[in-house]
mmCIF file with all atom_site columns, C-alpha atoms in Angstrom:
data_model
loop_
_atom_site.group_PDB
_atom_site.id
_atom_site.type_symbol
_atom_site.label_atom_id
_atom_site.label_alt_id
_atom_site.label_comp_id
_atom_site.label_asym_id
_atom_site.label_entity_id
_atom_site.label_seq_id
_atom_site.pdbx_PDB_ins_code
_atom_site.Cartn_x
_atom_site.Cartn_y
_atom_site.Cartn_z
_atom_site.occupancy
_atom_site.B_iso_or_equiv
_atom_site.pdbx_formal_charge
_atom_site.auth_seq_id
_atom_site.auth_comp_id
_atom_site.auth_asym_id
_atom_site.auth_atom_id
_atom_site.pdbx_PDB_model_num
ATOM 1   C CA . UNK A 1 1   ? -0.097  -0.300  -0.369 1.00 76.00 ? 831 UNK A CA 1
ATOM 2   C CA . UNK A 1 2   ? 1.141   3.413   -1.228 1.00 91.00 ? 832 UNK A CA 1
ATOM 3   C CA . UNK A 1 3   ? 1.698   6.380   1.861  1.00 93.00 ? 833 UNK A CA 1
ATOM 4   C CA . UNK A 1 4   ? -0.992  8.255   0.116  1.00 92.00 ? 834 UNK A CA 1
ATOM 5   C CA . UNK A 1 5   ? -3.047  5.138   0.324  1.00 93.00 ? 835 UNK A CA 1
ATOM 6   C CA . UNK A 1 6   ? -2.587  4.477   3.805  1.00 95.00 ? 836 UNK A CA 1
ATOM 7   C CA . UNK A 1 7   ? -3.782  8.046   3.949  1.00 95.00 ? 837 UNK A CA 1
ATOM 8   C CA . UNK A 1 8   ? -6.599  7.450   2.487  1.00 96.00 ? 838 UNK A CA 1
ATOM 9   C CA . UNK A 1 9   ? -7.534  4.228   4.530  1.00 96.00 ? 839 UNK A CA 1
ATOM 10  C CA . UNK A 1 10  ? -7.353  6.383   7.539  1.00 97.00 ? 840 UNK A CA 1
ATOM 11  C CA . UNK A 1 11  ? -9.233  9.119   6.987  1.00 97.00 ? 841 UNK A CA 1
ATOM 12  C CA . UNK A 1 12  ? -11.774 6.129   6.351  1.00 98.00 ? 842 UNK A CA 1
ATOM 13  C CA . UNK A 1 13  ? -11.606 4.454   9.450  1.00 97.00 ? 843 UNK A CA 1
ATOM 14  C CA . UNK A 1 14  ? -12.283 7.854   11.026 1.00 97.00 ? 844 UNK A CA 1
ATOM 15  C CA . UNK A 1 15  ? -14.857 8.566   9.150  1.00 97.00 ? 845 UNK A CA 1
ATOM 16  C CA . UNK A 1 16  ? -16.691 5.713   9.553  1.00 98.00 ? 846 UNK A CA 1
ATOM 17  C CA . UNK A 1 17  ? -16.108 5.500   13.203 1.00 98.00 ? 847 UNK A CA 1
ATOM 18  C CA . UNK A 1 18  ? -18.402 8.332   13.549 1.00 96.00 ? 848 UNK A CA 1
ATOM 19  C CA . UNK A 1 19  ? -20.889 5.999   11.195 1.00 98.00 ? 849 UNK A CA 1
ATOM 20  C CA . UNK A 1 20  ? -20.630 2.936   13.713 1.00 98.00 ? 850 UNK A CA 1
ATOM 21  C CA . UNK A 1 21  ? -20.962 5.318   17.149 1.00 98.00 ? 851 UNK A CA 1
ATOM 22  C CA . UNK A 1 22  ? -24.266 6.420   15.971 1.00 97.00 ? 852 UNK A CA 1
ATOM 23  C CA . UNK A 1 23  ? -25.535 3.362   14.513 1.00 98.00 ? 853 UNK A CA 1
ATOM 24  C CA . UNK A 1 24  ? -24.670 1.232   17.792 1.00 98.00 ? 854 UNK A CA 1
ATOM 25  C CA . UNK A 1 25  ? -26.919 4.078   19.196 1.00 97.00 ? 855 UNK A CA 1
ATOM 26  C CA . UNK A 1 26  ? -29.917 3.899   17.198 1.00 97.00 ? 856 UNK A CA 1
ATOM 27  C CA . UNK A 1 27  ? -30.295 0.401   15.389 1.00 98.00 ? 857 UNK A CA 1
ATOM 28  C CA . UNK A 1 28  ? -31.160 -2.618  17.179 1.00 97.00 ? 858 UNK A CA 1
ATOM 29  C CA . UNK A 1 29  ? -28.712 -5.258  16.832 1.00 98.00 ? 859 UNK A CA 1
ATOM 30  C CA . UNK A 1 30  ? -25.905 -2.983  15.295 1.00 98.00 ? 860 UNK A CA 1
ATOM 31  C CA . UNK A 1 31  ? -22.644 -4.613  16.158 1.00 98.00 ? 861 UNK A CA 1
ATOM 32  C CA . UNK A 1 32  ? -19.663 -3.334  13.987 1.00 98.00 ? 862 UNK A CA 1
ATOM 33  C CA . UNK A 1 33  ? -18.828 -2.137  11.198 1.00 98.00 ? 863 UNK A CA 1
ATOM 34  C CA . UNK A 1 34  ? -15.201 -2.341  8.489  1.00 97.00 ? 864 UNK A CA 1
ATOM 35  C CA . UNK A 1 35  ? -14.563 -1.639  4.744  1.00 97.00 ? 865 UNK A CA 1
ATOM 36  C CA . UNK A 1 36  ? -11.856 -3.003  2.232  1.00 95.00 ? 866 UNK A CA 1
ATOM 37  C CA . UNK A 1 37  ? -10.613 -1.415  -0.671 1.00 94.00 ? 867 UNK A CA 1
ATOM 38  C CA . UNK A 1 38  ? -9.037  -1.419  -3.866 1.00 94.00 ? 868 UNK A CA 1
ATOM 39  C CA . UNK A 1 39  ? -6.684  1.633   -4.062 1.00 92.00 ? 869 UNK A CA 1
ATOM 40  C CA . UNK A 1 40  ? -5.777  0.788   -8.160 1.00 93.00 ? 870 UNK A CA 1
ATOM 41  C CA . UNK A 1 41  ? -9.663  1.344   -8.682 1.00 94.00 ? 871 UNK A CA 1
ATOM 42  C CA . UNK A 1 42  ? -10.924 3.568   -6.031 1.00 93.00 ? 872 UNK A CA 1
ATOM 43  C CA . UNK A 1 43  ? -13.339 4.624   -4.944 1.00 94.00 ? 873 UNK A CA 1
ATOM 44  C CA . UNK A 1 44  ? -15.311 1.706   -7.058 1.00 94.00 ? 874 UNK A CA 1
ATOM 45  C CA . UNK A 1 45  ? -13.917 -1.064  -5.360 1.00 95.00 ? 875 UNK A CA 1
ATOM 46  C CA . UNK A 1 46  ? -14.450 0.814   -1.624 1.00 96.00 ? 876 UNK A CA 1
ATOM 47  C CA . UNK A 1 47  ? -16.979 -1.835  0.256  1.00 96.00 ? 877 UNK A CA 1
ATOM 48  C CA . UNK A 1 48  ? -18.660 -0.932  3.935  1.00 98.00 ? 878 UNK A CA 1
ATOM 49  C CA . UNK A 1 49  ? -19.571 -4.134  5.647  1.00 98.00 ? 879 UNK A CA 1
ATOM 50  C CA . UNK A 1 50  ? -21.990 -3.514  8.212  1.00 98.00 ? 880 UNK A CA 1
ATOM 51  C CA . UNK A 1 51  ? -21.928 -6.258  10.956 1.00 98.00 ? 881 UNK A CA 1
ATOM 52  C CA . UNK A 1 52  ? -25.475 -7.284  12.862 1.00 98.00 ? 882 UNK A CA 1
ATOM 53  C CA . UNK A 1 53  ? -25.764 -9.476  15.676 1.00 98.00 ? 883 UNK A CA 1
ATOM 54  C CA . UNK A 1 54  ? -28.766 -12.144 14.139 1.00 98.00 ? 884 UNK A CA 1
ATOM 55  C CA . UNK A 1 55  ? -30.128 -12.811 11.069 1.00 98.00 ? 885 UNK A CA 1
ATOM 56  C CA . UNK A 1 56  ? -33.398 -11.658 12.345 1.00 98.00 ? 886 UNK A CA 1
ATOM 57  C CA . UNK A 1 57  ? -32.045 -8.080  13.510 1.00 98.00 ? 887 UNK A CA 1
ATOM 58  C CA . UNK A 1 58  ? -30.478 -8.135  10.013 1.00 98.00 ? 888 UNK A CA 1
ATOM 59  C CA . UNK A 1 59  ? -33.708 -8.967  8.444  1.00 98.00 ? 889 UNK A CA 1
ATOM 60  C CA . UNK A 1 60  ? -35.973 -6.140  10.607 1.00 98.00 ? 890 UNK A CA 1
ATOM 61  C CA . UNK A 1 61  ? -33.340 -3.489  9.650  1.00 98.00 ? 891 UNK A CA 1
ATOM 62  C CA . UNK A 1 62  ? -33.159 -4.242  5.659  1.00 97.00 ? 892 UNK A CA 1
ATOM 63  C CA . UNK A 1 63  ? -36.742 -4.044  5.907  1.00 97.00 ? 893 UNK A CA 1
ATOM 64  C CA . UNK A 1 64  ? -36.985 -0.766  7.543  1.00 96.00 ? 894 UNK A CA 1
ATOM 65  C CA . UNK A 1 65  ? -35.688 2.897   6.733  1.00 96.00 ? 895 UNK A CA 1
ATOM 66  C CA . UNK A 1 66  ? -33.083 3.079   8.906  1.00 96.00 ? 896 UNK A CA 1
ATOM 67  C CA . UNK A 1 67  ? -31.156 0.946   5.651  1.00 96.00 ? 897 UNK A CA 1
ATOM 68  C CA . UNK A 1 68  ? -31.361 3.814   3.694  1.00 96.00 ? 898 UNK A CA 1
ATOM 69  C CA . UNK A 1 69  ? -30.376 6.217   6.283  1.00 97.00 ? 899 UNK A CA 1
ATOM 70  C CA . UNK A 1 70  ? -27.313 4.592   6.940  1.00 98.00 ? 900 UNK A CA 1
ATOM 71  C CA . UNK A 1 71  ? -26.432 4.566   3.310  1.00 97.00 ? 901 UNK A CA 1
ATOM 72  C CA . UNK A 1 72  ? -27.128 8.233   3.696  1.00 97.00 ? 902 UNK A CA 1
ATOM 73  C CA . UNK A 1 73  ? -25.147 8.375   6.796  1.00 97.00 ? 903 UNK A CA 1
ATOM 74  C CA . UNK A 1 74  ? -22.035 7.122   5.113  1.00 98.00 ? 904 UNK A CA 1
ATOM 75  C CA . UNK A 1 75  ? -22.387 9.111   1.962  1.00 97.00 ? 905 UNK A CA 1
ATOM 76  C CA . UNK A 1 76  ? -22.736 12.271  4.098  1.00 97.00 ? 906 UNK A CA 1
ATOM 77  C CA . UNK A 1 77  ? -19.092 10.891  5.902  1.00 97.00 ? 907 UNK A CA 1
ATOM 78  C CA . UNK A 1 78  ? -17.080 10.149  3.395  1.00 97.00 ? 908 UNK A CA 1
ATOM 79  C CA . UNK A 1 79  ? -18.308 13.454  1.580  1.00 96.00 ? 909 UNK A CA 1
ATOM 80  C CA . UNK A 1 80  ? -16.035 15.688  3.475  1.00 96.00 ? 910 UNK A CA 1
ATOM 81  C CA . UNK A 1 81  ? -12.922 14.108  2.625  1.00 96.00 ? 911 UNK A CA 1
ATOM 82  C CA . UNK A 1 82  ? -13.195 13.650  -0.830 1.00 95.00 ? 912 UNK A CA 1
ATOM 83  C CA . UNK A 1 83  ? -15.365 10.464  -1.379 1.00 95.00 ? 913 UNK A CA 1
ATOM 84  C CA . UNK A 1 84  ? -17.970 10.249  -3.802 1.00 92.00 ? 914 UNK A CA 1
ATOM 85  C CA . UNK A 1 85  ? -19.718 6.630   -3.795 1.00 91.00 ? 915 UNK A CA 1
ATOM 86  C CA . UNK A 1 86  ? -21.851 6.389   -7.129 1.00 88.00 ? 916 UNK A CA 1
ATOM 87  C CA . UNK A 1 87  ? -23.769 3.047   -6.172 1.00 91.00 ? 917 UNK A CA 1
ATOM 88  C CA . UNK A 1 88  ? -24.077 2.766   -2.584 1.00 94.00 ? 918 UNK A CA 1
ATOM 89  C CA . UNK A 1 89  ? -26.580 -0.049  -2.450 1.00 93.00 ? 919 UNK A CA 1
ATOM 90  C CA . UNK A 1 90  ? -23.565 -2.016  -4.729 1.00 94.00 ? 920 UNK A CA 1
ATOM 91  C CA . UNK A 1 91  ? -20.897 -0.756  -2.184 1.00 96.00 ? 921 UNK A CA 1
ATOM 92  C CA . UNK A 1 92  ? -22.444 -1.536  1.153  1.00 97.00 ? 922 UNK A CA 1
ATOM 93  C CA . UNK A 1 93  ? -22.968 -5.111  2.329  1.00 97.00 ? 923 UNK A CA 1
ATOM 94  C CA . UNK A 1 94  ? -24.727 -6.400  5.634  1.00 98.00 ? 924 UNK A CA 1
ATOM 95  C CA . UNK A 1 95  ? -23.680 -9.683  7.716  1.00 98.00 ? 925 UNK A CA 1
ATOM 96  C CA . UNK A 1 96  ? -24.450 -11.058 10.847 1.00 98.00 ? 926 UNK A CA 1
ATOM 97  C CA . UNK A 1 97  ? -21.972 -12.950 13.551 1.00 98.00 ? 927 UNK A CA 1
ATOM 98  C CA . UNK A 1 98  ? -24.195 -15.825 13.590 1.00 98.00 ? 928 UNK A CA 1
ATOM 99  C CA . UNK A 1 99  ? -23.702 -16.098 10.242 1.00 97.00 ? 929 UNK A CA 1
ATOM 100 C CA . UNK A 1 100 ? -19.638 -15.619 10.732 1.00 97.00 ? 930 UNK A CA 1
ATOM 101 C CA . UNK A 1 101 ? -19.939 -18.489 13.612 1.00 97.00 ? 931 UNK A CA 1
ATOM 102 C CA . UNK A 1 102 ? -22.025 -20.938 11.197 1.00 96.00 ? 932 UNK A CA 1
ATOM 103 C CA . UNK A 1 103 ? -19.735 -20.671 8.533  1.00 95.00 ? 933 UNK A CA 1
ATOM 104 C CA . UNK A 1 104 ? -16.255 -19.908 9.105  1.00 96.00 ? 934 UNK A CA 1
ATOM 105 C CA . UNK A 1 105 ? -16.479 -20.341 13.126 1.00 96.00 ? 935 UNK A CA 1
ATOM 106 C CA . UNK A 1 106 ? -16.248 -17.211 13.607 1.00 96.00 ? 936 UNK A CA 1
ATOM 107 C CA . UNK A 1 107 ? -13.044 -16.198 11.599 1.00 97.00 ? 937 UNK A CA 1
ATOM 108 C CA . UNK A 1 108 ? -13.919 -12.915 10.469 1.00 97.00 ? 938 UNK A CA 1
ATOM 109 C CA . UNK A 1 109 ? -10.822 -12.143 8.811  1.00 95.00 ? 939 UNK A CA 1
ATOM 110 C CA . UNK A 1 110 ? -11.294 -15.631 6.556  1.00 95.00 ? 940 UNK A CA 1
ATOM 111 C CA . UNK A 1 111 ? -15.168 -14.689 6.003  1.00 96.00 ? 941 UNK A CA 1
ATOM 112 C CA . UNK A 1 112 ? -14.136 -11.096 4.996  1.00 93.00 ? 942 UNK A CA 1
ATOM 113 C CA . UNK A 1 113 ? -11.462 -12.432 2.635  1.00 89.00 ? 943 UNK A CA 1
ATOM 114 C CA . UNK A 1 114 ? -14.095 -15.032 0.985  1.00 82.00 ? 944 UNK A CA 1
ATOM 115 C CA . UNK A 1 115 ? -16.547 -11.991 0.114  1.00 70.00 ? 945 UNK A CA 1
#
């Protein structure tokens, strides 16, 4: 990773920390989020993954307006650092602790890598 990529990655992490802290307070079942990117194809390669505790909580969230609100908040936090996401619905993914435990024995690094 180039020095400029590392700096951008850190800015993204800080912006998404604000999103995460807000979601923890407002969204039932939300646990944490992470991001990944291939900086040679940035920003189209940026992927934000939001993690919920159970599939039941995730499905309730996806059926609510909170889904669009969270996506909008992600866009709003990234915009001041110069990141404009054209297809937010494709670049925000959702997963659960329940599924990670079931399919990857709780190994998030492996689960996120398998994509």
